[in-house]
CSV table of C-alpha atoms and ligand atoms in Angstrom, one decimal:
chain,number,residue,atom,x,y,z
P,848,UNK,CA,-21.9,25.6,-20.6
P,849,UNK,CA,-25.5,26.1,-19.5
P,850,UNK,CA,-26.0,22.3,-19.8
P,851,UNK,CA,-22.9,21.7,-17.7
P,852,UNK,CA,-24.0,24.0,-15.0
P,853,UNK,CA,-27.5,22.5,-14.8
P,854,UNK,CA,-25.9,19.0,-14.6
P,855,UNK,CA,-23.6,20.2,-11.8
P,856,UNK,CA,-26.4,21.8,-9.9
P,857,UNK,CA,-28.6,18.7,-10.2
P,858,UNK,CA,-25.7,16.5,-9.0
P,859,UNK,CA,-24.8,18.8,-6.1
P,860,UNK,CA,-28.5,18.8,-4.9
P,861,UNK,CA,-28.2,15.2,-4.1
P,862,UNK,CA,-27.8,14.7,-0.4
P,863,UNK,CA,-24.3,14.2,0.9
P,864,UNK,CA,-24.2,10.5,1.6
P,865,UNK,CA,-21.8,7.6,1.6
P,866,UNK,CA,-18.4,7.7,-0.1
P,867,UNK,CA,-20.0,5.7,-2.9
P,868,UNK,CA,-22.8,8.2,-3.5
P,869,UNK,CA,-20.5,11.1,-3.1
P,870,UNK,CA,-18.1,9.6,-5.7
P,871,UNK,CA,-21.0,9.1,-8.1
P,872,UNK,CA,-22.1,12.8,-7.6
P,873,UNK,CA,-18.5,14.1,-8.1
P,874,UNK,CA,-17.7,11.9,-11.1
P,875,UNK,CA,-20.9,13.0,-12.9
P,876,UNK,CA,-19.6,16.5,-12.5
P,877,UNK,CA,-16.1,15.5,-13.6
P,878,UNK,CA,-17.5,13.6,-16.6
P,879,UNK,CA,-19.1,16.8,-17.8
P,880,UNK,CA,-16.1,19.0,-17.0
P,881,UNK,CA,-13.2,16.7,-18.0
P,882,UNK,CA,-10.6,19.3,-17.2
P,883,UNK,CA,-8.3,16.8,-15.5
P,884,UNK,CA,-8.3,14.2,-18.3
P,885,UNK,CA,-4.6,14.3,-18.8
P,886,UNK,CA,-3.6,14.0,-15.1
P,887,UNK,CA,-3.8,10.3,-14.5
P,888,UNK,CA,-5.5,7.1,-15.5
P,889,UNK,CA,-8.6,7.8,-13.4
P,890,UNK,CA,-10.2,10.5,-15.6
P,891,UNK,CA,-9.8,8.6,-18.9
P,892,UNK,CA,-11.3,5.5,-17.2
P,893,UNK,CA,-14.1,7.7,-16.0
P,894,UNK,CA,-14.9,8.9,-19.5
P,895,UNK,CA,-15.5,5.3,-20.6
P,896,UNK,CA,-18.5,5.2,-18.3
P,897,UNK,CA,-21.8,7.0,-17.6
P,898,UNK,CA,-22.7,5.0,-14.5
P,899,UNK,CA,-20.7,4.8,-11.3
P,900,UNK,CA,-21.8,1.8,-9.4
P,901,UNK,CA,-20.0,0.8,-6.2
P,902,UNK,CA,-17.7,-1.7,-8.0
P,903,UNK,CA,-16.8,1.0,-10.6
P,904,UNK,CA,-15.9,3.6,-7.9
P,905,UNK,CA,-13.9,1.0,-6.0
P,906,UNK,CA,-11.9,0.3,-9.2
P,907,UNK,CA,-11.4,4.1,-9.9
P,908,UNK,CA,-10.4,4.7,-6.2
P,909,UNK,CA,-7.7,2.1,-6.4
P,910,UNK,CA,-6.5,3.5,-9.7
P,911,UNK,CA,-6.1,6.9,-8.0
P,912,UNK,CA,-2.6,7.3,-6.6
P,913,UNK,CA,-3.7,10.3,-4.4
P,914,UNK,CA,-1.3,12.7,-6.1
P,915,UNK,CA,-3.6,15.6,-5.1
P,916,UNK,CA,-3.3,17.4,-8.5
P,917,UNK,CA,-7.0,17.3,-9.4
P,918,UNK,CA,-7.9,19.0,-6.2
P,919,UNK,CA,-5.6,22.0,-6.7
P,920,UNK,CA,-6.7,22.2,-10.4
P,921,UNK,CA,-10.4,22.0,-9.7
P,922,UNK,CA,-12.6,25.1,-10.1
P,923,UNK,CA,-15.4,23.3,-8.2
P,924,UNK,CA,-13.3,22.3,-5.2
P,925,UNK,CA,-14.2,23.6,-1.7
P,926,UNK,CA,-15.1,26.4,-0.8
P,927,UNK,CA,-17.1,26.1,-4.1
P,928,UNK,CA,-20.7,24.9,-3.3
P,929,UNK,CA,-20.2,21.8,-5.4
P,930,UNK,CA,-17.4,20.7,-3.1
P,931,UNK,CA,-15.6,18.4,-5.5
P,932,UNK,CA,-12.7,16.7,-3.8
P,933,UNK,CA,-11.7,13.7,-5.8
P,934,UNK,CA,-8.6,12.8,-3.8
P,935,UNK,CA,-10.5,12.7,-0.5
P,936,UNK,CA,-13.5,10.7,-1.7
P,937,UNK,CA,-11.1,8.2,-3.5
P,938,UNK,CA,-9.2,7.8,-0.3
P,939,UNK,CA,-12.4,7.1,1.6
P,940,UNK,CA,-13.4,4.6,-1.1
P,941,UNK,CA,-10.1,2.8,-0.9
P,942,UNK,CA,-10.7,2.1,2.8
P,943,UNK,CA,-14.2,0.9,1.9
P,944,UNK,CA,-12.6,-1.4,-0.7
P,945,UNK,CA,-10.2,-3.0,1.8
P,946,UNK,CA,-13.0,-3.5,4.3
P,947,UNK,CA,-15.5,-4.9,1.9
P,948,UNK,CA,-13.2,-7.4,0.3
P,949,UNK,CA,-11.2,-8.5,3.4
P,950,UNK,CA,-11.2,-12.1,4.3
P,951,UNK,CA,-12.5,-13.2,6.7
P,952,UNK,CA,-15.0,-10.4,6.1
P,953,UNK,CA,-15.3,-9.5,9.8
P,954,UNK,CA,-11.6,-8.8,10.0
P,955,UNK,CA,-12.1,-5.9,7.6
P,956,UNK,CA,-13.3,-4.0,10.7
P,957,UNK,CA,-9.6,-3.8,11.7
P,958,UNK,CA,-9.2,-1.1,9.1
P,959,UNK,CA,-11.1,1.2,11.4
P,960,UNK,CA,-8.6,0.8,14.2
P,961,UNK,CA,-5.6,-0.2,12.2
P,962,UNK,CA,-3.1,2.1,13.9
P,963,UNK,CA,-4.0,0.5,17.3
P,964,UNK,CA,-4.0,-3.0,15.8
P,965,UNK,CA,-0.5,-2.5,14.3
P,966,UNK,CA,0.9,-1.1,17.6
P,967,UNK,CA,-0.6,-3.9,19.6
P,968,UNK,CA,0.4,-6.7,17.3
P,969,UNK,CA,4.0,-5.5,17.1
P,970,UNK,CA,4.4,-5.0,20.8
P,971,UNK,CA,2.6,-8.2,21.8
P,972,UNK,CA,4.8,-10.1,19.2
P,973,UNK,CA,8.0,-8.6,20.8
P,974,UNK,CA,6.8,-9.9,24.2
P,975,UNK,CA,6.0,-13.3,22.8
P,976,UNK,CA,9.4,-13.7,21.3
P,977,UNK,CA,11.0,-12.5,24.5
P,978,UNK,CA,9.0,-15.2,26.5
P,979,UNK,CA,9.8,-17.8,23.8
P,980,UNK,CA,13.5,-17.0,24.1
P,981,UNK,CA,13.3,-17.5,27.9
P,982,UNK,CA,11.3,-20.7,27.6
P,983,UNK,CA,13.7,-22.2,25.0
P,984,UNK,CA,17.0,-21.2,26.7
P,985,UNK,CA,16.1,-20.8,30.4
P,986,UNK,CA,17.8,-17.4,30.2
P,987,UNK,CA,17.7,-14.4,27.9
P,988,UNK,CA,21.3,-13.3,27.3
P,989,UNK,CA,23.2,-16.2,26.1
P,990,UNK,CA,26.6,-14.5,26.0
P,991,UNK,CA,28.4,-13.8,22.7
P,992,UNK,CA,26.9,-16.2,20.2
P,993,UNK,CA,29.0,-15.2,17.1
P,994,UNK,CA,25.9,-14.0,15.2
P,995,UNK,CA,24.2,-17.4,15.5
P,996,UNK,CA,20.5,-16.5,15.7
P,997,UNK,CA,19.6,-20.2,15.7
P,998,UNK,CA,21.3,-20.5,19.1
P,999,UNK,CA,18.4,-18.4,20.4
P,1000,UNK,CA,15.6,-19.7,18.3
P,1001,UNK,CA,16.0,-22.9,16.3
P,1002,UNK,CA,15.7,-22.5,12.6
P,1003,UNK,CA,12.8,-24.9,12.3
P,1004,UNK,CA,10.9,-23.1,15.1
P,1005,UNK,CA,11.2,-19.8,13.2
P,1006,UNK,CA,10.2,-21.4,9.9
P,1007,UNK,CA,7.1,-22.9,11.4
P,1008,UNK,CA,5.9,-19.8,13.3
P,1009,UNK,CA,6.6,-17.4,10.4
P,1010,UNK,CA,5.4,-19.9,7.7
P,1011,UNK,CA,2.0,-20.3,9.3
P,1012,UNK,CA,1.4,-16.6,9.8
P,1013,UNK,CA,2.8,-15.6,6.4
P,1014,UNK,CA,0.8,-18.3,4.7
P,1015,UNK,CA,-2.4,-17.1,6.3
P,1016,UNK,CA,-1.6,-13.5,5.4
P,1017,UNK,CA,-1.0,-14.4,1.7
P,1018,UNK,CA,-4.2,-16.5,1.6
P,1019,UNK,CA,-6.3,-13.7,3.1
P,1020,UNK,CA,-4.9,-11.2,0.7
P,1021,UNK,CA,-5.4,-13.5,-2.3
P,1022,UNK,CA,-9.0,-14.2,-1.4
P,1023,UNK,CA,-9.7,-10.5,-1.0
P,1024,UNK,CA,-8.0,-9.6,-4.3
P,1025,UNK,CA,-9.8,-12.4,-6.1
P,1026,UNK,CA,-13.2,-11.0,-4.9
P,1027,UNK,CA,-12.2,-7.5,-6.0
P,1028,UNK,CA,-11.0,-8.8,-9.4
P,1029,UNK,CA,-14.1,-10.7,-10.1
P,1030,UNK,CA,-16.4,-7.8,-9.2
P,1031,UNK,CA,-14.4,-5.5,-11.5
P,1032,UNK,CA,-15.2,-7.9,-14.5
P,1033,UNK,CA,-11.9,-7.1,-16.0
P,1034,UNK,CA,-11.9,-9.4,-19.1
P,1035,UNK,CA,-8.9,-11.3,-20.4
P,1036,UNK,CA,-5.4,-9.9,-19.7
P,1037,UNK,CA,-3.1,-9.9,-22.8
P,1038,UNK,CA,0.6,-9.9,-22.4
P,1039,UNK,CA,0.7,-6.3,-23.4
P,1040,UNK,CA,-1.8,-5.3,-20.7
P,1041,UNK,CA,0.2,-7.2,-18.0
P,1042,UNK,CA,3.5,-5.6,-19.2
P,1043,UNK,CA,2.0,-2.1,-19.1
P,1044,UNK,CA,0.4,-2.5,-15.7
P,1045,UNK,CA,3.6,-3.9,-14.3
P,1046,UNK,CA,5.6,-1.0,-15.7
P,1047,UNK,CA,3.1,1.5,-14.4
P,1048,UNK,CA,3.2,-0.1,-10.9
P,1049,UNK,CA,7.0,-0.4,-10.8
P,1050,UNK,CA,7.7,3.1,-12.0
P,1051,UNK,CA,4.8,4.6,-10.0
P,1052,UNK,CA,3.8,6.4,-13.2
P,1053,UNK,CA,0.8,8.2,-11.7
P,1054,UNK,CA,2.8,9.7,-8.8
P,1055,UNK,CA,4.7,11.6,-11.5
P,1056,UNK,CA,1.7,13.9,-12.2
P,1057,UNK,CA,0.3,14.5,-15.7
P,1058,UNK,CA,3.5,16.3,-16.8
P,1059,UNK,CA,6.1,14.3,-14.9
P,1060,UNK,CA,6.5,17.1,-12.2
P,1061,UNK,CA,5.3,14.9,-9.4
P,1062,UNK,CA,2.5,15.2,-6.7
P,1063,UNK,CA,1.1,18.0,-4.6
P,1064,UNK,CA,1.9,17.6,-1.0
P,1065,UNK,CA,1.4,20.5,1.4
P,1066,UNK,CA,0.3,23.0,-1.2
P,1067,UNK,CA,-0.1,23.4,-5.0
P,1068,UNK,CA,3.7,23.0,-5.7
P,1069,UNK,CA,4.7,19.9,-7.5
P,1070,UNK,CA,7.3,17.5,-6.1
P,1071,UNK,CA,8.8,14.2,-7.0
P,1072,UNK,CA,9.8,13.3,-3.5
P,1073,UNK,CA,6.8,11.3,-2.7
P,1074,UNK,CA,7.5,9.1,-5.7
P,1075,UNK,CA,11.2,8.8,-4.7
P,1076,UNK,CA,10.5,7.9,-1.1
P,1077,UNK,CA,7.9,5.3,-2.3
P,1078,UNK,CA,10.6,3.8,-4.5
P,1079,UNK,CA,13.1,3.7,-1.6
P,1080,UNK,CA,10.5,1.9,0.5
P,1081,UNK,CA,9.3,-0.5,-2.1
P,1082,UNK,CA,12.7,-1.5,-3.5
P,1083,UNK,CA,14.1,-1.6,0.0
P,1084,UNK,CA,11.4,-4.0,1.0
P,1085,UNK,CA,12.0,-6.1,-2.1
P,1086,UNK,CA,15.7,-6.3,-1.4
P,1087,UNK,CA,15.1,-7.5,2.1
P,1088,UNK,CA,12.7,-10.1,0.7
P,1089,UNK,CA,15.3,-11.1,-1.8
P,1090,UNK,CA,17.9,-11.4,1.0
P,1091,UNK,CA,15.6,-13.8,2.9
P,1092,UNK,CA,14.9,-15.8,-0.3
P,1093,UNK,CA,18.6,-16.2,-1.1
P,1094,UNK,CA,19.3,-17.2,2.5
P,1095,UNK,CA,16.5,-19.8,2.2
P,1096,UNK,CA,18.1,-21.2,-0.9
P,1097,UNK,CA,21.5,-21.2,0.8
P,1098,UNK,CA,20.1,-23.1,3.8
P,1099,UNK,CA,18.0,-25.7,2.1
P,1100,UNK,CA,19.7,-26.3,-1.3
P,1101,UNK,CA,23.4,-25.4,-0.7
P,1102,UNK,CA,23.7,-26.5,2.9
P,1103,UNK,CA,25.1,-23.1,3.8
P,1104,UNK,CA,23.8,-22.0,7.2
P,1105,UNK,CA,23.7,-18.5,8.8
P,1106,UNK,CA,25.4,-16.5,10.1
P,1107,UNK,CA,26.6,-15.3,6.7
P,1108,UNK,CA,29.7,-13.2,6.0
P,1109,UNK,CA,29.4,-9.4,5.6
P,1110,UNK,CA,30.3,-9.8,1.9
P,1111,UNK,CA,27.8,-12.6,1.2
P,1112,UNK,CA,24.8,-12.0,-1.0
P,1113,UNK,CA,22.1,-12.3,1.7
P,1114,UNK,CA,23.9,-9.7,3.9
P,1115,UNK,CA,24.6,-7.3,1.0
P,1116,UNK,CA,21.0,-7.5,-0.2
P,1117,UNK,CA,19.6,-7.2,3.3
P,1118,UNK,CA,21.9,-4.2,4.1
P,1119,UNK,CA,21.0,-2.3,1.0
P,1120,UNK,CA,17.3,-3.1,1.5
P,1121,UNK,CA,17.5,-2.0,5.2
P,1122,UNK,CA,19.0,1.3,4.2
P,1123,UNK,CA,16.3,1.9,1.6
P,1124,UNK,CA,13.7,0.9,4.1
P,1125,UNK,CA,15.1,3.6,6.5
P,1126,UNK,CA,15.3,6.4,3.9
P,1127,UNK,CA,11.9,5.7,2.3
P,1128,UNK,CA,9.8,5.6,5.4
P,1129,UNK,CA,11.5,8.5,7.1
P,1130,UNK,CA,10.8,10.6,4.0
P,1131,UNK,CA,7.2,9.3,3.7
P,1132,UNK,CA,6.5,10.0,7.3
P,1133,UNK,CA,7.8,13.6,6.9
P,1134,UNK,CA,5.6,14.1,3.8
P,1135,UNK,CA,2.6,12.6,5.5
P,1136,UNK,CA,2.9,14.9,8.5
P,1137,UNK,CA,3.3,17.9,6.1
P,1138,UNK,CA,0.4,16.8,3.8
P,1139,UNK,CA,-2.6,19.0,3.1
P,1140,UNK,CA,-5.4,17.3,5.1
P,1141,UNK,CA,-7.8,18.0,2.2
P,1142,UNK,CA,-5.9,15.4,0.1
P,1143,UNK,CA,-7.0,12.4,2.0
P,1144,UNK,CA,-9.2,10.8,4.6
P,1145,UNK,CA,-8.3,12.0,8.1
P,1146,UNK,CA,-9.4,8.7,9.7
P,1147,UNK,CA,-6.7,6.8,7.8
P,1148,UNK,CA,-3.8,8.8,9.1
P,1149,UNK,CA,-3.2,6.4,12.0
P,1150,UNK,CA,-3.1,3.5,9.6
P,1151,UNK,CA,-0.7,5.2,7.2
P,1152,UNK,CA,1.6,6.3,9.9
P,1153,UNK,CA,1.5,3.1,11.8
P,1154,UNK,CA,2.5,1.2,8.7
P,1155,UNK,CA,5.4,3.6,7.9
P,1156,UNK,CA,6.7,3.5,11.5
P,1157,UNK,CA,6.5,-0.3,11.6
P,1158,UNK,CA,8.5,-0.6,8.4
P,1159,UNK,CA,11.0,1.9,9.9
P,1160,UNK,CA,11.3,-0.1,13.1
P,1161,UNK,CA,11.8,-3.3,11.1
P,1162,UNK,CA,14.6,-1.9,9.1
P,1163,UNK,CA,16.3,-0.1,12.1
P,1164,UNK,CA,16.1,-3.3,14.2
P,1165,UNK,CA,17.4,-5.4,11.3
P,1166,UNK,CA,20.4,-3.1,10.7
P,1167,UNK,CA,21.0,-3.1,14.5
P,1168,UNK,CA,20.9,-6.9,14.6
P,1169,UNK,CA,23.5,-7.0,11.8
P,1170,UNK,CA,25.7,-4.3,13.5
P,1171,UNK,CA,25.6,-6.0,17.0
P,1172,UNK,CA,25.3,-9.6,16.0
P,1173,UNK,CA,28.7,-10.5,17.5
P,1174,UNK,CA,27.9,-8.9,20.8
P,1175,UNK,CA,26.1,-9.9,23.9
P,1176,UNK,CA,23.1,-7.7,22.9
P,1177,UNK,CA,22.4,-9.8,19.8
P,1178,UNK,CA,19.5,-11.6,21.5
P,1179,UNK,CA,17.6,-8.5,22.3
P,1180,UNK,CA,18.1,-7.1,18.8
P,1181,UNK,CA,16.8,-10.5,17.4
P,1182,UNK,CA,13.8,-10.6,19.7
P,1183,UNK,CA,12.8,-7.0,18.8
P,1184,UNK,CA,13.4,-7.5,15.1
P,1185,UNK,CA,11.4,-10.7,14.9
P,1186,UNK,CA,8.6,-9.1,16.9
P,1187,UNK,CA,8.3,-6.2,14.5
P,1188,UNK,CA,8.4,-8.5,11.5
P,1189,UNK,CA,5.7,-10.6,13.1
P,1190,UNK,CA,3.7,-7.5,13.7
P,1191,UNK,CA,3.8,-6.7,10.0
P,1192,UNK,CA,2.9,-10.3,9.0
P,1193,UNK,CA,-0.1,-10.3,11.4
P,1194,UNK,CA,-1.5,-7.1,10.0
P,1195,UNK,CA,-0.6,-7.5,6.4
P,1196,UNK,CA,-4.1,-8.4,5.0
P,1197,UNK,CA,-5.8,-5.7,7.2
P,1198,UNK,CA,-3.6,-2.7,6.9
P,1199,UNK,CA,-1.8,-0.4,4.5
P,1200,UNK,CA,0.3,-3.2,3.1
P,1201,UNK,CA,-2.8,-4.3,1.0
P,1202,UNK,CA,-2.9,-1.1,-1.0
P,1203,UNK,CA,-0.2,-2.0,-3.4
P,1204,UNK,CA,-2.0,-5.2,-4.4
P,1205,UNK,CA,-5.3,-3.5,-4.9
P,1206,UNK,CA,-3.7,-0.7,-6.9
P,1207,UNK,CA,-1.9,-3.3,-9.1
P,1208,UNK,CA,-5.2,-5.0,-9.8
P,1209,UNK,CA,-6.8,-1.7,-10.8
P,1210,UNK,CA,-3.8,-0.8,-13.1
P,1211,UNK,CA,-4.2,-4.2,-14.8
P,1212,UNK,CA,-8.0,-3.7,-15.2
P,1213,UNK,CA,-7.2,-0.2,-16.7
P,1214,UNK,CA,-4.7,-1.7,-19.2
P,1215,UNK,CA,-7.1,-4.4,-20.2
P,1216,UNK,CA,-10.0,-2.1,-20.8
P,1217,UNK,CA,-7.9,0.4,-22.8
P,1218,UNK,CA,-7.3,-2.4,-25.2
P,1219,UNK,CA,-10.9,-3.5,-25.5
P,1220,UNK,CA,-12.6,-2.7,-28.8
P,1221,UNK,CA,-15.6,-1.3,-27.2
P,1222,UNK,CA,-14.0,1.3,-25.0
P,1223,UNK,CA,-17.3,2.6,-23.6
P,1224,UNK,CA,-18.2,0.5,-20.6
P,1225,UNK,CA,-21.8,1.8,-20.4
P,1226,UNK,CA,-23.6,0.0,-17.7
P,1227,UNK,CA,-20.5,-2.1,-16.9
P,1228,UNK,CA,-19.8,-3.0,-13.3
E,2639,SF4,S1,-11.8,17.4,-10.5
E,2639,SF4,FE1,-12.8,19.4,-11.0
E,2639,SF4,S2,-11.6,20.3,-12.6
E,2639,SF4,FE2,-11.1,18.1,-12.5
E,2639,SF4,S3,-12.5,17.1,-14.0
E,2639,SF4,FE3,-13.4,17.0,-11.9
E,2639,SF4,S4,-14.8,18.9,-11.8
E,2639,SF4,FE4,-13.3,19.2,-13.5
E,2640,SF4,S1,-5.5,12.6,-6.9
E,2640,SF4,FE1,-4.1,12.4,-8.6
E,2640,SF4,S2,-4.2,10.2,-9.1
E,2640,SF4,FE2,-6.0,10.7,-7.9
E,2640,SF4,S3,-7.6,11.2,-9.3
E,2640,SF4,FE3,-6.7,13.1,-8.8
E,2640,SF4,S4,-5.1,13.4,-10.3
E,2640,SF4,FE4,-5.7,11.3,-10.4
């Protein structure tokens, strides 16, 4: 105990510095304490190391699901003089990760003003689609178009515009993730490691808390609602993506063109996805507003909330477009919906959307190293 206390004092004497040096200081304390070992994957991964270089702390930060449990359990948390706050420093490091690995690198600066960037890109996109509709049709309201979106914007025009922006977003995300992956030096992924990481990501295992009771949100009470609302959001998004994919197959391979009937597969998938994408973001926004500020990085609140609100606007406008597609207001719903979707695509590689990919990479790295014979990664980056 005496040795532990001297290590803690030595570590706490270090000047408060960057998130990387703060994480190093705190993790040295945690590595001596190890009280939280059963909470999540971060602490077992930490015990495999004695050095916490920037690439190691970026890996651990993305492995952290920000459940908040280790802050409420910690005897060295503020107001203790050692001021250990793992959820906060991990949140700060996640932002550092996104900024450091962004491609092109200078675009990583957008993370600093992400809330404004999302609001601007979404509203400018709505304006651009409004002007495009006018330019293509000479007027905005084209009467009742029987749900035919392509009477407002030709199919090929939409495919070209969204294809270019989406393609760039995927490329930028892929380059950033590849850099992150290479710096983590993960080793070879076996089938078992891939399966475990996929399972842990799809079930959001580490939002379940160490005992399956869930996360802490506004206080030290545990709740599964953050996990549930994440699931509504993620699976809602995936259903919307599936709806678009099925519609693409219908269009190009089956010669079946929109508008599709209410009981068709693209409409059913899109409607279910849209409903999930309303319930999830509404719940996440509520929890975010209620959240104990000590759990995270205050500077990232605008980014978190802008992303949640944008998803909500996409789903509400999408459902509105479906509900009013046979009326004269269809064009306005279409312009607004496309503008919000474009706002998401433009900010995808430089906003909250990226967090799922970085977290998946960290989960895979964790599954790989658990299976390595030499578990201790002493000196490993
Ligand atoms: S967060 Fe606190 S209680 Fe948990 S391992 Fe670290 S020092 Fe120990
Ligand atoms: S906040 Fe939760 S997920 Fe993150 S390190 Fe602490 S216990 Fe683990």
